[in-house]
Amino acid sequence: DTPIPGIFTGTGSERVFTPAQDWSFGKHTVKVFQVVNSVASDASEARVICVQPLPLTIIQPPNPADATQALTLVGVHPAVENVKVFLDGHHVPGIFTRYGETYTFVPDLDWAPGTNKVWATQVVNDTESLPSEMCVFSARPFTVQFDTPQEGGYYEQDFEMTGRCHPNALVKVLNLDGSVVGSWRAIGTLWTGIYHWIPGFKQKRVVQVVNGVESAPGPVRHFYISLAVPLVGKPAHPAESDQMLEITGLYSEAVAVRVYNKGHAVTGHMTGSGSSRQFVPAQPWPHENRITVTQQLGDIVSNPSTPVDFIARPPVPQLIDPAEGEYYPLKFELSGTGVSDATV
């Protein structure tokens, strides 16, 4: 047995012993004996003294913190054998990185969205310290992003947005300035939402709200909203050579409505407003026609409409000779205008 240097104080049958150097952290087995008239007693029964390491300190993280927020622990003993982090009394698995007397802890799983109450202990020489003071912080849910729309994609005005999120989270679609386009409640870990978009180029982000805490915005998603495909009314059969076409399903602010016949642009006069237009060709329709229509807003052009086929009557031929009210011999040449190669 190795004597322990120190100082005894007191008189009579009791003494107080103070070691010359602090007890090291951990367990110490000690015995005492006394010497009277140069005769030493037997040693006392052994006693185990457990000296706890000093409690750690957890540096307060930002509030709210990220879902993967690392914790900084200071006051770690050089001879530490283990450091533990607890959440609501349960051990939290994770990875520690040591920098001198400072440890950084990253949990294996994301912190739960909302309030987290954590503390830590250290173990030195098989002896665990008292818990650190409790550290309370709110964790953001993990960052979410769109599954649909995809980057650079083209979509109809009422397409369905989708994505993955925390179970039953409230998901918000945001403009770049942070204003809310709309919000939808997830079913399980899947959220879907339908919004009536104005055609054109879009830049949007999403966030999720769990236990009253909002996640950081996800990455900006760039996509396009296509114009609806117009509809062309089926004309009478056969149609007149100057048959007017009724076009519906138009966006009220469309800057251009174009008519095509077998893929070739048709010039003419367009009237009407709102969601419908009326088109009269500048030249008579040919005998066989296959009509499609597109509409345009800014740089966005709709897909062509479903083709409409029709047969047009030839235009009414015009007589040149005889002229109105003139006299002619019994035999004279008639002339006039009409469609090339037509039988008159």
Coordinates of C-alpha atoms in Angstrom, one line a residue:
D1 CA 0.0 0.0 0.0
T2 CA 1.2 3.5 -0.9
P3 CA 0.9 6.2 1.7
I4 CA -1.0 9.3 0.6
P5 CA 0.6 12.6 1.6
G6 CA -1.7 15.0 3.3
I7 CA -2.6 16.9 6.5
F8 CA -4.6 15.6 9.5
T9 CA -6.6 18.1 11.5
G10 CA -8.7 17.6 14.6
T11 CA -8.2 16.1 18.1
G12 CA -9.6 13.3 20.2
S13 CA -10.9 10.2 18.5
E14 CA -11.7 11.9 15.1
R15 CA -9.4 13.3 12.5
V16 CA -10.0 15.0 9.1
F17 CA -7.6 14.2 6.3
T18 CA -7.0 16.5 3.4
P19 CA -4.7 15.2 0.7
A20 CA -1.7 17.2 -0.3
Q21 CA -2.9 16.9 -4.0
D22 CA -6.5 16.7 -5.2
W23 CA -7.9 13.3 -5.6
S24 CA -7.8 12.3 -9.2
F25 CA -11.1 11.6 -10.9
G26 CA -12.4 8.1 -10.6
K27 CA -12.4 5.4 -7.9
H28 CA -9.9 5.2 -5.0
T29 CA -9.7 2.4 -2.5
V30 CA -8.3 3.6 0.8
K31 CA -7.4 2.2 4.2
V32 CA -6.2 3.9 7.4
F33 CA -4.2 2.8 10.4
Q34 CA -2.9 4.5 13.5
V35 CA 0.3 4.3 15.4
V36 CA 0.4 4.4 19.2
N37 CA 3.7 4.2 21.2
S38 CA 5.4 3.2 18.0
V39 CA 3.0 0.3 17.5
A40 CA 0.9 0.3 14.3
S41 CA -2.7 -1.0 14.3
D42 CA -4.1 -3.2 11.7
A43 CA -5.5 -1.5 8.6
S44 CA -9.1 -0.5 8.6
E45 CA -11.7 -1.9 6.3
A46 CA -11.2 -0.6 2.7
R47 CA -13.4 2.2 1.6
V48 CA -14.0 3.3 -2.0
I49 CA -14.0 7.0 -2.8
C50 CA -15.5 8.0 -6.1
V51 CA -14.4 11.4 -7.3
Q52 CA -16.7 12.6 -10.1
P53 CA -15.2 14.5 -13.1
L54 CA -16.4 18.1 -13.4
P55 CA -19.7 18.5 -15.4
L56 CA -19.4 19.5 -19.0
T57 CA -20.8 22.6 -20.6
I58 CA -22.8 22.6 -23.8
I59 CA -22.5 25.8 -25.8
Q60 CA -26.0 27.1 -26.7
P61 CA -26.6 26.4 -30.4
P62 CA -28.6 28.8 -32.7
N63 CA -32.3 28.9 -32.1
P64 CA -33.8 27.5 -34.2
A65 CA -31.0 25.1 -35.1
D66 CA -30.6 23.0 -38.2
A67 CA -31.9 19.4 -38.1
T68 CA -28.3 18.2 -38.1
Q69 CA -27.0 20.8 -35.7
A70 CA -23.6 19.9 -34.1
L71 CA -23.2 20.5 -30.4
T72 CA -20.1 21.9 -28.9
L73 CA -19.1 20.5 -25.4
V74 CA -16.4 22.1 -23.4
G75 CA -14.6 21.0 -20.2
V76 CA -13.7 17.6 -21.4
H77 CA -11.0 15.9 -19.2
P78 CA -7.8 14.9 -21.0
A79 CA -8.2 11.3 -19.6
V80 CA -11.8 11.0 -20.6
E81 CA -12.9 7.5 -21.6
N82 CA -16.4 8.3 -22.8
V83 CA -18.7 11.3 -23.5
K84 CA -22.4 10.8 -23.7
V85 CA -25.2 13.0 -24.9
F86 CA -28.8 12.5 -23.6
L87 CA -32.1 13.8 -25.0
D88 CA -35.0 13.7 -22.6
G89 CA -33.2 11.1 -20.6
H90 CA -32.3 8.8 -23.6
H91 CA -28.8 8.3 -24.9
V92 CA -28.3 9.9 -28.3
P93 CA -26.0 8.0 -30.7
G94 CA -23.7 10.1 -32.8
I95 CA -20.1 11.0 -33.7
F96 CA -17.7 13.0 -31.5
T97 CA -14.7 15.0 -32.8
R98 CA -12.2 16.2 -30.3
Y99 CA -10.3 19.5 -30.3
G100 CA -8.3 19.6 -27.0
E101 CA -10.8 20.1 -24.2
T102 CA -13.6 20.7 -26.6
Y103 CA -15.8 18.0 -28.3
T104 CA -18.1 18.4 -31.2
F105 CA -21.1 16.1 -31.4
V106 CA -23.1 15.3 -34.5
P107 CA -26.2 13.1 -34.0
D108 CA -26.7 10.0 -36.2
L109 CA -30.3 11.0 -36.7
D110 CA -31.7 14.5 -37.2
W111 CA -32.9 16.3 -34.1
A112 CA -36.6 16.1 -33.8
P113 CA -38.4 19.2 -35.1
G114 CA -39.5 21.4 -32.2
T115 CA -38.0 21.7 -28.7
N116 CA -35.0 19.5 -27.7
K117 CA -33.7 19.2 -24.2
V118 CA -30.2 17.8 -24.0
W119 CA -27.4 17.3 -21.5
A120 CA -24.1 15.5 -21.5
T121 CA -21.8 13.6 -19.1
Q122 CA -18.2 12.4 -19.3
V123 CA -16.6 9.2 -17.9
V124 CA -13.1 9.3 -16.4
N125 CA -11.6 6.3 -14.7
D126 CA -14.9 4.5 -14.8
T127 CA -16.6 7.3 -13.0
E128 CA -19.3 9.4 -14.7
S129 CA -19.7 13.1 -14.1
L130 CA -22.9 14.8 -13.0
P131 CA -25.0 15.9 -16.0
S132 CA -24.2 19.2 -17.6
E133 CA -26.8 22.0 -17.3
M134 CA -29.7 21.3 -19.6
C135 CA -29.4 22.9 -23.1
V136 CA -32.8 23.7 -24.7
F137 CA -33.1 24.5 -28.3
S138 CA -35.6 24.3 -31.2
A139 CA -34.6 22.3 -34.2
R140 CA -35.8 23.1 -37.7
P141 CA -37.3 20.2 -39.8
F142 CA -35.0 19.0 -42.6
T143 CA -35.0 21.0 -45.8
V144 CA -37.5 19.8 -48.4
Q145 CA -37.6 20.3 -52.2
F146 CA -40.0 19.6 -55.0
D147 CA -40.2 16.2 -56.7
T148 CA -42.6 17.8 -59.1
P149 CA -42.1 20.2 -60.8
Q150 CA -38.6 19.2 -62.0
E151 CA -35.9 21.7 -62.9
G152 CA -36.6 23.4 -66.3
G153 CA -39.8 21.4 -66.9
Y154 CA -43.0 22.6 -68.7
Y155 CA -46.3 22.0 -66.9
E156 CA -50.0 22.8 -67.4
Q157 CA -51.7 25.5 -65.3
D158 CA -53.3 23.0 -62.9
F159 CA -50.6 20.4 -62.6
E160 CA -50.1 18.5 -59.3
M161 CA -47.0 19.4 -57.2
T162 CA -45.5 16.6 -55.2
G163 CA -42.6 16.1 -52.7
R164 CA -41.4 14.3 -49.6
C165 CA -41.5 15.7 -46.1
H166 CA -41.8 14.9 -42.3
P167 CA -44.9 12.9 -41.5
N168 CA -48.0 15.1 -41.6
A169 CA -46.1 18.3 -42.0
L170 CA -47.6 21.5 -43.4
V171 CA -45.8 22.3 -46.6
K172 CA -45.7 25.9 -48.0
V173 CA -44.7 26.9 -51.5
L174 CA -42.9 30.3 -51.5
N175 CA -42.0 33.0 -53.9
L176 CA -38.4 34.2 -53.9
D177 CA -39.4 37.1 -51.6
G178 CA -40.7 34.7 -49.0
S179 CA -44.4 35.3 -49.6
V180 CA -46.6 32.2 -49.6
V181 CA -48.2 30.9 -52.8
G182 CA -50.1 28.2 -51.0
S183 CA -49.9 25.6 -48.3
W184 CA -50.9 21.9 -48.1
R185 CA -51.0 19.3 -45.4
A186 CA -49.0 16.1 -46.1
I187 CA -50.5 12.6 -45.8
G188 CA -47.8 10.6 -44.2
T189 CA -44.5 11.6 -45.7
L190 CA -46.0 12.6 -49.1
W191 CA -47.4 16.0 -49.9
T192 CA -49.4 17.0 -53.0
G193 CA -50.8 20.3 -54.0
I194 CA -52.7 21.9 -57.0
Y195 CA -52.5 25.6 -57.7
H196 CA -53.9 27.5 -60.7
W197 CA -50.8 29.1 -62.2
I198 CA -50.5 32.0 -64.6
P199 CA -48.6 30.9 -67.7
G200 CA -44.9 31.8 -67.8
F201 CA -41.6 31.3 -66.1
K202 CA -41.6 30.4 -62.4
Q203 CA -39.0 30.3 -59.5
K204 CA -40.4 28.7 -56.3
R205 CA -39.2 27.1 -53.1
V206 CA -40.8 25.0 -50.4
V207 CA -40.6 24.8 -46.6
Q208 CA -42.2 22.5 -44.1
V209 CA -43.6 23.3 -40.7
V210 CA -43.5 20.7 -38.0
N211 CA -44.5 21.3 -34.3
G212 CA -44.7 25.0 -35.1
V213 CA -41.1 25.2 -36.4
E214 CA -40.4 26.1 -40.0
S215 CA -37.6 24.5 -42.0
A216 CA -35.1 26.5 -44.0
P217 CA -36.3 27.1 -47.6
G218 CA -35.3 24.4 -50.1
P219 CA -33.4 25.1 -53.3
V220 CA -35.0 27.3 -55.9
R221 CA -36.9 25.3 -58.6
H222 CA -37.2 26.9 -62.1
F223 CA -40.0 25.7 -64.3
Y224 CA -42.5 26.9 -66.9
I225 CA -46.3 27.0 -67.0
S226 CA -47.5 26.2 -70.5
L227 CA -50.5 27.8 -72.1
A228 CA -53.6 25.6 -72.5
V229 CA -54.2 24.0 -75.9
P230 CA -56.9 26.0 -77.8
L231 CA -60.0 24.4 -79.3
V232 CA -61.2 25.0 -82.9
G233 CA -64.9 24.6 -83.6
K234 CA -65.9 22.2 -86.3
P235 CA -67.3 24.2 -89.3
A236 CA -70.3 23.1 -91.4
H237 CA -69.7 20.5 -94.1
P238 CA -69.0 21.6 -96.6
A239 CA -67.9 24.9 -95.3
E240 CA -68.0 28.2 -97.2
S241 CA -64.8 29.4 -98.9
D242 CA -64.6 32.3 -96.4
Q243 CA -65.8 30.2 -93.4
M244 CA -65.2 31.8 -90.1
L245 CA -63.5 29.6 -87.4
E246 CA -64.5 29.8 -83.8
I247 CA -61.5 29.4 -81.5
T248 CA -62.0 28.9 -77.7
G249 CA -59.9 27.9 -74.7
L250 CA -57.6 30.9 -75.0
Y251 CA -55.8 32.7 -72.2
S252 CA -57.4 36.2 -71.9
E253 CA -53.9 37.9 -72.0
A254 CA -52.5 35.8 -74.9
V255 CA -50.5 38.1 -77.1
A256 CA -50.8 36.1 -80.3
V257 CA -53.2 33.5 -81.7
R258 CA -51.9 31.8 -84.8
V259 CA -53.9 29.6 -87.3
Y260 CA -52.1 26.9 -89.4
N261 CA -53.4 24.9 -92.3
K262 CA -51.4 21.7 -92.8
G263 CA -48.6 23.3 -90.9
H264 CA -48.5 26.5 -92.9
A265 CA -49.5 29.8 -91.3
V266 CA -52.8 31.3 -92.5
T267 CA -53.2 35.0 -92.7
G268 CA -56.5 36.6 -91.9
H269 CA -58.6 38.8 -89.6
M270 CA -59.0 37.9 -85.9
T271 CA -61.7 39.4 -83.7
G272 CA -63.0 38.8 -80.2
S273 CA -61.5 38.9 -76.8
G274 CA -61.3 36.9 -73.5
S275 CA -61.2 33.2 -74.0
S276 CA -62.5 33.1 -77.6
R277 CA -61.6 34.5 -81.0
Q278 CA -63.2 34.5 -84.5
F279 CA -60.9 34.1 -87.5
V280 CA -61.7 34.8 -91.1
P281 CA -59.0 34.0 -93.7
A282 CA -57.6 36.7 -96.0
Q283 CA -57.9 34.2 -98.9
P284 CA -60.6 31.6 -99.6
W285 CA -60.0 28.3 -98.0
P286 CA -58.7 25.6 -100.3
H287 CA -60.8 22.5 -101.0
E288 CA -59.2 20.3 -98.3
N289 CA -58.1 21.8 -94.9
R290 CA -56.5 20.6 -91.7
I291 CA -56.5 23.4 -89.2
T292 CA -54.5 23.8 -85.9
V293 CA -54.2 26.8 -83.7
T294 CA -51.6 27.9 -81.1
Q295 CA -51.6 30.8 -78.6
Q296 CA -48.6 32.7 -77.1
L297 CA -47.9 34.6 -74.0
G298 CA -44.4 36.2 -73.7
D299 CA -42.0 33.5 -74.7
I300 CA -44.4 30.6 -73.9
V301 CA -46.2 29.0 -76.9
S302 CA -48.9 26.4 -76.4
N303 CA -49.0 23.1 -78.1
P304 CA -51.1 23.0 -81.3
S305 CA -54.8 22.3 -81.0
T306 CA -56.3 19.0 -82.1
P307 CA -56.5 19.2 -85.9
V308 CA -59.9 20.0 -87.4
D309 CA -60.5 18.8 -91.0
F310 CA -63.1 20.2 -93.3
I311 CA -63.9 20.5 -97.0
A312 CA -64.6 24.0 -98.3
R313 CA -66.9 25.0 -101.2
P314 CA -65.1 26.8 -104.0
P315 CA -65.7 30.5 -104.1
V316 CA -68.5 31.8 -106.3
P317 CA -67.1 32.4 -109.8
Q318 CA -67.4 35.9 -111.3
L319 CA -68.5 36.6 -114.9
I320 CA -66.4 39.1 -116.9
D321 CA -68.3 38.6 -120.1
P322 CA -71.2 39.1 -120.5
A323 CA -71.2 42.3 -118.6
E324 CA -74.4 43.4 -116.8
G325 CA -77.0 44.9 -119.2
E326 CA -74.8 44.6 -122.4
Y327 CA -75.9 43.2 -125.8
Y328 CA -74.1 40.3 -127.4
P329 CA -74.4 38.3 -130.6
L330 CA -75.9 34.9 -130.6
K331 CA -72.5 33.3 -130.4
F332 CA -69.9 35.0 -128.2
E333 CA -67.2 33.9 -125.7
L334 CA -68.0 33.8 -122.0
S335 CA -65.2 34.5 -119.6
G336 CA -64.7 35.0 -115.9
T337 CA -62.7 34.2 -112.8
G338 CA -62.6 31.2 -110.5
V339 CA -60.4 28.6 -109.0
S340 CA -57.5 27.4 -111.2
D341 CA -58.4 24.1 -113.0
A342 CA -62.0 24.3 -111.9
T343 CA -64.8 23.1 -114.0
V344 CA -67.3 25.9 -114.5

